[in-house]
Coordinates of C-alpha atoms in Angstrom, one line a residue:
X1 CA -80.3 209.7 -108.7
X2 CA -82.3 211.9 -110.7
X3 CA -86.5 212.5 -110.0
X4 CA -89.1 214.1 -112.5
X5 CA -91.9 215.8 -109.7
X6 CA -94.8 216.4 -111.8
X7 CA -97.5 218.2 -109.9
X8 CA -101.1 219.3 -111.2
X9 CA -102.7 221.9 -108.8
X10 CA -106.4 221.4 -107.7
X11 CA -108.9 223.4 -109.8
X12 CA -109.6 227.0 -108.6
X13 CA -106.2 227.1 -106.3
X14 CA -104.5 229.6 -108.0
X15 CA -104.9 232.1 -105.0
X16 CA -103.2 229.3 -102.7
X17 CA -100.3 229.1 -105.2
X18 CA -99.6 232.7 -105.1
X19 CA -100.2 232.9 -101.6
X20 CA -97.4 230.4 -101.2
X21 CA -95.3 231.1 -103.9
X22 CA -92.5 233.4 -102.1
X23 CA -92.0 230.5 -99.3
X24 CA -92.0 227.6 -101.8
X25 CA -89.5 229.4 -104.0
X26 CA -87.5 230.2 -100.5
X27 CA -87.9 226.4 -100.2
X28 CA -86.1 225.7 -103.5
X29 CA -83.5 227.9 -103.2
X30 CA -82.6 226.0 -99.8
X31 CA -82.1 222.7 -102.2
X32 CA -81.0 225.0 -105.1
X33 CA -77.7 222.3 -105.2
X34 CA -79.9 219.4 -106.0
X35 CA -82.3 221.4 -108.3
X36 CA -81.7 219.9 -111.9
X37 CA -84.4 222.1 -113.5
X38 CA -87.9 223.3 -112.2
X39 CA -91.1 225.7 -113.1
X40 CA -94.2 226.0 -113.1
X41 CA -96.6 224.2 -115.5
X42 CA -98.8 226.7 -117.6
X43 CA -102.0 226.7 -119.2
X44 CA -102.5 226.5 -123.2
X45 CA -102.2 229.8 -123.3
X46 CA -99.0 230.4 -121.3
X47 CA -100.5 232.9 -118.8
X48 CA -101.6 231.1 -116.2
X49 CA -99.1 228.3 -113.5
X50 CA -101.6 225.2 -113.1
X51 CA -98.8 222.7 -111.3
X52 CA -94.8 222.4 -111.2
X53 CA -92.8 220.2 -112.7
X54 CA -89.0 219.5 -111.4
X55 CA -86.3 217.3 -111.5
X56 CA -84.0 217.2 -108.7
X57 CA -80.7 214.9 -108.0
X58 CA -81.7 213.4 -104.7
X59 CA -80.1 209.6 -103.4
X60 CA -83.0 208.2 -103.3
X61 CA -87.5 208.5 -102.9
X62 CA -87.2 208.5 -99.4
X63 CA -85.7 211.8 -99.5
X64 CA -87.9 213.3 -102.8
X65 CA -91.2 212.2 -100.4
X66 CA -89.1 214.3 -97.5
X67 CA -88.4 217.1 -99.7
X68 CA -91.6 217.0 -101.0
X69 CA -93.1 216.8 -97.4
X70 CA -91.5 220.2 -96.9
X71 CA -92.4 222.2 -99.2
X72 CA -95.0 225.3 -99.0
X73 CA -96.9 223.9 -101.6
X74 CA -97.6 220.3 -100.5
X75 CA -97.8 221.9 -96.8
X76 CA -100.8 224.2 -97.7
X77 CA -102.5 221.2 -100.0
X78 CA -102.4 222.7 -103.6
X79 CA -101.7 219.8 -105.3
X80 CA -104.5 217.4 -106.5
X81 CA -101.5 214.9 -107.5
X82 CA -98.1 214.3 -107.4
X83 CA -96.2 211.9 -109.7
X84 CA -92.6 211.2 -108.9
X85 CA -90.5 209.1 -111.1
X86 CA -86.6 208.0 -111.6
X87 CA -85.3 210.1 -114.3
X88 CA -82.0 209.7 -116.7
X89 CA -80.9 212.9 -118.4
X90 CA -79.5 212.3 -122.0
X91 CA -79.8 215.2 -123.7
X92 CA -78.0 217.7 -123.7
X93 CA -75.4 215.6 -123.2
X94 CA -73.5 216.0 -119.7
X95 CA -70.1 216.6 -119.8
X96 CA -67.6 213.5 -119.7

């Protein structure tokens, strides 16, 4: 089943996101199979990551809140909040 991860970063943790980055990006490519699409969340302007948003093909929440649980990100408290929910890609269409 497919999961939208939207994550908003508390205010003024930009230097925890970088510090983090090259583990939590180690940490996706270890669930690169079950990545659907991901990236970080910009400001206005397009210069500056302020959260992450993914969707990943997981069987169920337990296993998003475990994947979640792991990741560099959530481990060094950079998020202010995390919304998870069950997602249904329509377009573009997947091949039949």
């Amino acid at each position: 089943m497919a999961f939208m991860i939207y994550c908003l970063d508390k205010p003024d943790h930009l230097e925890v996101r970088m510090a983090n980055r090259p583990a939590h990006v180690e940490h996706l490519i270890k669930h690169e199979a079950q990545l659907i699409s991901g990236g970080p969340l910009l400001t206005p302007d397009g210069e500056t990551m302020i959260g992450s948003l993914l969707v990943v093909d997981m069987p169920d929440r337990v296993a998003v809140d475990a994947f979640l649980a792991a990741d560099p990100y959530s481990k060094a408290g950079l998020f202010q909040s995390v919304t998870v929910t069950p997602y249904r890609n329509v377009f573009p269409r997947a091949a039949k």
